[in-house]
Short mmCIF file of N, CA and C in Angstrom, two decimals:
data_model
loop_
_atom_site.label_atom_id
_atom_site.label_comp_id
_atom_site.label_asym_id
_atom_site.label_seq_id
_atom_site.Cartn_x
_atom_site.Cartn_y
_atom_site.Cartn_z
N MET A 18 54.98 -39.49 -25.45
CA MET A 18 54.79 -38.09 -25.54
C MET A 18 53.89 -37.67 -24.29
N GLY A 19 52.82 -38.02 -23.95
CA GLY A 19 51.91 -37.54 -22.96
C GLY A 19 51.14 -36.50 -23.34
N ALA A 20 50.17 -36.08 -22.52
CA ALA A 20 48.96 -35.18 -22.74
C ALA A 20 49.54 -33.79 -22.91
N CYS A 21 49.09 -32.99 -23.83
CA CYS A 21 49.61 -31.68 -24.07
C CYS A 21 50.97 -31.36 -24.29
N PRO A 22 51.58 -32.09 -25.34
CA PRO A 22 52.99 -31.96 -25.68
C PRO A 22 53.29 -30.60 -26.20
N SER A 23 52.37 -29.83 -26.72
CA SER A 23 52.75 -28.61 -27.38
C SER A 23 52.22 -27.36 -26.66
N ALA A 24 52.04 -26.23 -27.27
CA ALA A 24 51.49 -25.22 -26.79
C ALA A 24 49.99 -24.82 -27.31
N ILE A 25 49.41 -26.01 -27.66
CA ILE A 25 48.05 -25.94 -28.12
C ILE A 25 47.35 -26.25 -26.77
N ALA A 26 46.18 -25.52 -26.74
CA ALA A 26 45.30 -25.79 -25.47
C ALA A 26 44.58 -27.05 -25.54
N PRO A 27 44.53 -27.85 -24.52
CA PRO A 27 43.92 -29.05 -24.52
C PRO A 27 42.43 -28.87 -24.63
N ASN A 28 41.63 -29.83 -25.23
CA ASN A 28 40.22 -29.78 -25.39
C ASN A 28 39.38 -30.57 -24.52
N ARG A 29 40.11 -31.07 -23.47
CA ARG A 29 39.37 -31.73 -22.44
C ARG A 29 39.63 -31.04 -21.02
N ALA A 30 38.58 -30.92 -20.23
CA ALA A 30 38.71 -30.39 -18.87
C ALA A 30 39.64 -31.16 -17.96
N SER A 31 39.57 -32.55 -18.25
CA SER A 31 40.30 -33.36 -17.49
C SER A 31 41.87 -33.11 -17.70
N VAL A 32 42.27 -32.81 -18.83
CA VAL A 32 43.68 -32.37 -19.15
C VAL A 32 44.14 -31.28 -18.55
N LEU A 33 43.12 -30.12 -18.40
CA LEU A 33 43.39 -29.05 -17.79
C LEU A 33 43.65 -29.18 -16.19
N ALA A 34 42.92 -30.25 -15.69
CA ALA A 34 42.99 -30.42 -14.19
C ALA A 34 44.11 -31.30 -13.80
N ASP A 35 45.11 -31.84 -14.91
CA ASP A 35 46.15 -32.76 -14.62
C ASP A 35 47.45 -31.89 -13.99
N LYS A 36 47.75 -32.32 -12.92
CA LYS A 36 48.80 -31.49 -12.16
C LYS A 36 50.27 -31.57 -12.97
N ASP A 37 50.49 -32.62 -13.57
CA ASP A 37 51.69 -32.85 -14.27
C ASP A 37 51.60 -31.75 -15.42
N VAL A 38 50.60 -31.91 -16.12
CA VAL A 38 50.50 -31.08 -17.31
C VAL A 38 50.48 -29.71 -16.97
N ARG A 39 49.88 -29.15 -15.85
CA ARG A 39 49.95 -27.81 -15.44
C ARG A 39 51.32 -27.30 -15.08
N ALA A 40 51.92 -28.24 -14.33
CA ALA A 40 53.38 -28.02 -14.01
C ALA A 40 54.28 -27.75 -15.25
N ARG A 41 54.06 -28.40 -16.19
CA ARG A 41 54.84 -28.45 -17.59
C ARG A 41 54.49 -27.15 -18.35
N HIS A 42 53.22 -26.78 -18.20
CA HIS A 42 52.70 -25.66 -18.99
C HIS A 42 52.09 -24.62 -18.26
N GLY A 43 52.77 -23.88 -17.67
CA GLY A 43 52.24 -22.73 -16.74
C GLY A 43 51.13 -21.90 -17.29
N TRP A 44 51.09 -21.66 -18.63
CA TRP A 44 50.09 -20.86 -19.19
C TRP A 44 48.78 -21.43 -19.11
N LEU A 45 48.67 -22.80 -18.84
CA LEU A 45 47.15 -23.56 -18.88
C LEU A 45 46.30 -22.90 -17.82
N ALA A 46 46.68 -22.28 -16.63
CA ALA A 46 46.00 -21.81 -15.70
C ALA A 46 45.31 -20.57 -16.14
N VAL A 47 46.03 -19.78 -17.03
CA VAL A 47 45.42 -18.52 -17.55
C VAL A 47 44.48 -18.89 -18.61
N ALA A 48 44.75 -19.92 -19.68
CA ALA A 48 43.91 -20.27 -20.64
C ALA A 48 42.56 -20.83 -19.93
N GLU A 49 42.77 -21.49 -18.86
CA GLU A 49 41.62 -21.97 -18.34
C GLU A 49 40.53 -20.95 -17.86
N ARG A 50 41.16 -19.94 -17.17
CA ARG A 50 40.32 -18.72 -16.77
C ARG A 50 39.80 -17.98 -17.94
N GLN A 51 40.61 -17.80 -19.07
CA GLN A 51 39.79 -17.24 -20.19
C GLN A 51 38.83 -18.16 -20.89
N PHE A 52 38.84 -19.46 -20.71
CA PHE A 52 37.86 -20.37 -21.45
C PHE A 52 36.45 -20.00 -20.59
N LYS A 53 36.68 -20.07 -19.30
CA LYS A 53 35.55 -19.94 -18.47
C LYS A 53 34.84 -18.60 -18.52
N ALA A 54 35.78 -17.48 -18.66
CA ALA A 54 35.20 -16.08 -18.60
C ALA A 54 34.65 -15.86 -19.92
N ASN A 55 35.03 -16.48 -21.10
CA ASN A 55 34.58 -16.06 -22.43
C ASN A 55 33.38 -17.01 -23.02
N LEU A 56 33.02 -17.97 -22.07
CA LEU A 56 31.66 -18.66 -22.46
C LEU A 56 30.70 -18.90 -21.65
N PRO A 57 30.12 -17.51 -21.30
CA PRO A 57 28.90 -17.57 -20.23
C PRO A 57 27.76 -18.00 -20.98
N GLU A 58 27.02 -18.66 -19.95
CA GLU A 58 25.78 -19.25 -20.49
C GLU A 58 24.81 -18.44 -21.41
N SER A 59 24.88 -17.23 -21.18
CA SER A 59 24.09 -16.26 -21.83
C SER A 59 24.62 -15.85 -23.19
N GLN A 60 25.67 -16.52 -23.55
CA GLN A 60 26.21 -16.23 -24.98
C GLN A 60 25.37 -16.86 -26.08
N PHE A 61 24.68 -18.21 -25.77
CA PHE A 61 24.03 -18.80 -26.77
C PHE A 61 22.51 -18.71 -26.26
N PRO A 62 21.62 -18.44 -27.27
CA PRO A 62 20.27 -18.80 -27.11
C PRO A 62 19.62 -19.98 -26.44
N LYS A 63 18.99 -19.80 -25.36
CA LYS A 63 18.56 -21.20 -24.63
C LYS A 63 17.28 -21.67 -25.31
N ILE A 64 17.42 -22.27 -26.52
CA ILE A 64 16.34 -22.98 -27.12
C ILE A 64 16.76 -24.22 -27.70
N PRO A 65 15.85 -25.27 -27.74
CA PRO A 65 16.03 -26.73 -28.24
C PRO A 65 16.93 -26.72 -29.55
N GLU A 66 16.50 -25.84 -30.43
CA GLU A 66 17.13 -25.85 -31.72
C GLU A 66 18.45 -25.26 -32.01
N TRP A 67 19.15 -24.73 -30.89
CA TRP A 67 20.36 -24.04 -31.13
C TRP A 67 21.48 -25.16 -31.77
N GLY A 68 21.52 -26.17 -31.25
CA GLY A 68 22.64 -27.30 -31.84
C GLY A 68 22.37 -27.39 -33.34
N GLU A 69 21.10 -27.46 -33.73
CA GLU A 69 20.92 -27.66 -35.16
C GLU A 69 21.18 -26.37 -36.06
N ILE A 70 20.85 -25.26 -35.24
CA ILE A 70 21.32 -23.95 -36.03
C ILE A 70 22.98 -23.85 -36.15
N MET A 71 23.52 -24.22 -35.02
CA MET A 71 25.17 -24.24 -35.22
C MET A 71 25.57 -25.08 -36.20
N LYS A 72 24.88 -26.36 -36.46
CA LYS A 72 25.38 -27.34 -37.34
C LYS A 72 25.10 -26.73 -38.74
N LYS A 73 23.88 -26.13 -39.05
CA LYS A 73 23.68 -25.58 -40.27
C LYS A 73 24.60 -24.57 -40.66
N HIS A 74 24.86 -23.58 -39.80
CA HIS A 74 25.67 -22.51 -40.02
C HIS A 74 27.34 -22.97 -40.16
N GLY A 75 27.57 -23.70 -39.38
CA GLY A 75 28.86 -24.35 -39.51
C GLY A 75 29.33 -24.98 -40.68
N ASN A 76 28.22 -25.88 -41.20
CA ASN A 76 28.34 -26.63 -42.60
C ASN A 76 28.64 -25.55 -43.64
N GLU A 77 27.86 -24.37 -43.70
CA GLU A 77 28.01 -23.56 -44.62
C GLU A 77 29.25 -22.77 -44.59
N LEU A 78 29.74 -22.58 -43.40
CA LEU A 78 30.99 -21.78 -43.14
C LEU A 78 32.26 -22.72 -43.75
N HIS A 79 32.15 -23.96 -43.54
CA HIS A 79 33.12 -24.78 -44.25
C HIS A 79 32.97 -24.74 -45.72
N VAL A 80 31.82 -24.75 -46.27
CA VAL A 80 31.86 -24.51 -47.69
C VAL A 80 32.52 -23.36 -48.05
N ALA A 81 32.36 -22.36 -47.40
CA ALA A 81 33.02 -21.06 -47.59
C ALA A 81 34.37 -21.19 -47.62
N TYR A 82 34.90 -21.77 -46.49
CA TYR A 82 36.40 -21.90 -46.07
C TYR A 82 37.02 -22.68 -47.19
N ALA A 83 36.29 -23.66 -47.74
CA ALA A 83 36.84 -24.47 -48.88
C ALA A 83 36.70 -23.83 -50.09
N ARG A 84 36.26 -22.61 -50.26
CA ARG A 84 35.95 -21.69 -51.27
C ARG A 84 35.14 -22.48 -52.47
N GLN A 85 34.19 -23.24 -52.01
CA GLN A 85 33.19 -23.98 -52.90
C GLN A 85 32.16 -22.92 -53.12
N ALA A 86 32.03 -21.75 -52.30
CA ALA A 86 30.87 -20.81 -52.40
C ALA A 86 31.58 -19.50 -51.76
N SER A 87 30.97 -18.41 -52.28
CA SER A 87 31.43 -17.12 -51.57
C SER A 87 30.98 -17.08 -50.23
N VAL A 88 31.50 -16.32 -49.39
CA VAL A 88 31.00 -16.13 -47.94
C VAL A 88 29.77 -15.52 -48.17
N LYS A 89 29.36 -14.81 -48.90
CA LYS A 89 27.98 -14.21 -48.91
C LYS A 89 27.01 -15.31 -49.16
N GLU A 90 27.37 -16.27 -50.29
CA GLU A 90 26.43 -17.27 -50.60
C GLU A 90 26.19 -18.24 -49.49
N ALA A 91 27.22 -18.55 -48.87
CA ALA A 91 27.38 -19.40 -47.83
C ALA A 91 26.48 -18.78 -46.65
N LEU A 92 26.71 -17.67 -46.32
CA LEU A 92 25.88 -16.98 -45.36
C LEU A 92 24.50 -16.76 -45.60
N ASN A 93 24.08 -16.50 -46.76
CA ASN A 93 22.73 -16.55 -47.16
C ASN A 93 22.08 -17.66 -47.06
N ARG A 94 22.75 -18.93 -47.49
CA ARG A 94 22.29 -20.22 -47.55
C ARG A 94 21.94 -20.66 -46.04
N SER A 95 22.85 -20.35 -45.11
CA SER A 95 22.86 -20.66 -43.71
C SER A 95 21.75 -19.93 -43.12
N ASN A 96 21.54 -18.63 -43.55
CA ASN A 96 20.39 -17.87 -42.91
C ASN A 96 19.17 -18.56 -43.35
N ALA A 97 18.93 -18.81 -44.65
CA ALA A 97 17.79 -19.39 -45.14
C ALA A 97 17.29 -20.75 -44.45
N ALA A 98 18.34 -21.39 -44.12
CA ALA A 98 18.22 -22.77 -43.72
C ALA A 98 17.80 -22.59 -42.07
N VAL A 99 18.35 -21.56 -41.56
CA VAL A 99 18.01 -21.38 -40.19
C VAL A 99 16.64 -20.72 -40.04
N VAL A 100 16.15 -19.89 -40.92
CA VAL A 100 14.97 -19.37 -41.02
C VAL A 100 13.85 -20.38 -41.25
N ALA A 101 14.16 -21.18 -42.16
CA ALA A 101 13.15 -22.21 -42.45
C ALA A 101 12.88 -23.11 -41.09
N LEU A 102 14.06 -23.50 -40.42
CA LEU A 102 14.08 -24.35 -39.36
C LEU A 102 13.03 -23.68 -38.06
N LEU A 103 13.47 -22.29 -37.82
CA LEU A 103 12.75 -21.78 -37.02
C LEU A 103 11.25 -21.50 -37.27
N LYS A 104 10.88 -21.25 -38.45
CA LYS A 104 9.53 -21.09 -38.97
C LYS A 104 8.78 -22.41 -38.67
N GLU A 105 9.50 -23.44 -39.06
CA GLU A 105 8.86 -24.78 -38.89
C GLU A 105 8.61 -25.11 -37.53
N ARG A 106 9.35 -24.63 -36.62
CA ARG A 106 9.23 -24.89 -35.08
C ARG A 106 8.24 -23.82 -34.48
N GLY A 107 7.76 -22.87 -35.22
CA GLY A 107 6.73 -22.07 -34.71
C GLY A 107 7.36 -20.53 -34.15
N TYR A 108 8.52 -20.28 -34.35
CA TYR A 108 9.25 -18.99 -34.01
C TYR A 108 8.64 -17.86 -34.93
N LYS A 109 8.69 -16.83 -34.18
CA LYS A 109 8.46 -15.38 -35.04
C LYS A 109 9.68 -15.09 -35.91
N VAL A 110 9.81 -15.08 -37.02
CA VAL A 110 10.90 -14.95 -37.81
C VAL A 110 10.71 -13.82 -38.97
N GLY A 111 11.54 -13.03 -39.25
CA GLY A 111 11.33 -11.88 -40.44
C GLY A 111 10.92 -10.52 -39.43
N THR A 112 10.96 -10.47 -38.34
CA THR A 112 10.59 -9.16 -37.87
C THR A 112 11.76 -8.02 -37.68
N HIS A 113 13.01 -8.63 -37.97
CA HIS A 113 14.06 -7.66 -37.95
C HIS A 113 14.09 -6.86 -39.24
N ARG A 114 14.31 -5.66 -39.15
CA ARG A 114 14.24 -4.83 -40.37
C ARG A 114 15.54 -4.06 -40.63
N GLY A 115 16.50 -4.56 -40.00
CA GLY A 115 17.77 -3.78 -40.05
C GLY A 115 18.66 -4.66 -41.13
N LYS A 116 19.82 -4.10 -41.59
CA LYS A 116 20.69 -4.63 -42.35
C LYS A 116 21.41 -5.86 -41.75
N ILE A 117 21.66 -6.80 -42.32
CA ILE A 117 22.52 -7.79 -42.12
C ILE A 117 23.88 -7.63 -42.49
N PRO A 118 24.97 -7.98 -41.73
CA PRO A 118 26.37 -7.48 -42.07
C PRO A 118 26.88 -7.81 -43.56
N TRP A 119 26.37 -8.92 -44.23
CA TRP A 119 26.86 -9.02 -45.63
C TRP A 119 26.12 -8.44 -46.66
N GLU A 120 25.18 -7.48 -46.12
CA GLU A 120 24.24 -6.88 -47.45
C GLU A 120 24.89 -5.45 -47.64
#
């Protein structure tokens, strides 16, 4: 069967660069442009903790997807974990006084 046998976008840049794959799936050129346009460097904070934050948040989202907790519970736990991490690392946390989406 070979690389990219279906209409699912490949998850490796090397597959996007493969001429044979691109010849069989013309839509890949458009998909590649969209991937590059939609992931600007400024999309994510440039802090060393970003990977940890995404892991904590992702873990809680999976709990909600599995219906082991409500979305509100999972997001609140995620928020609490991220706040604790950032406070531990010396960031100013708790200065925002607006409502968060799930309130």
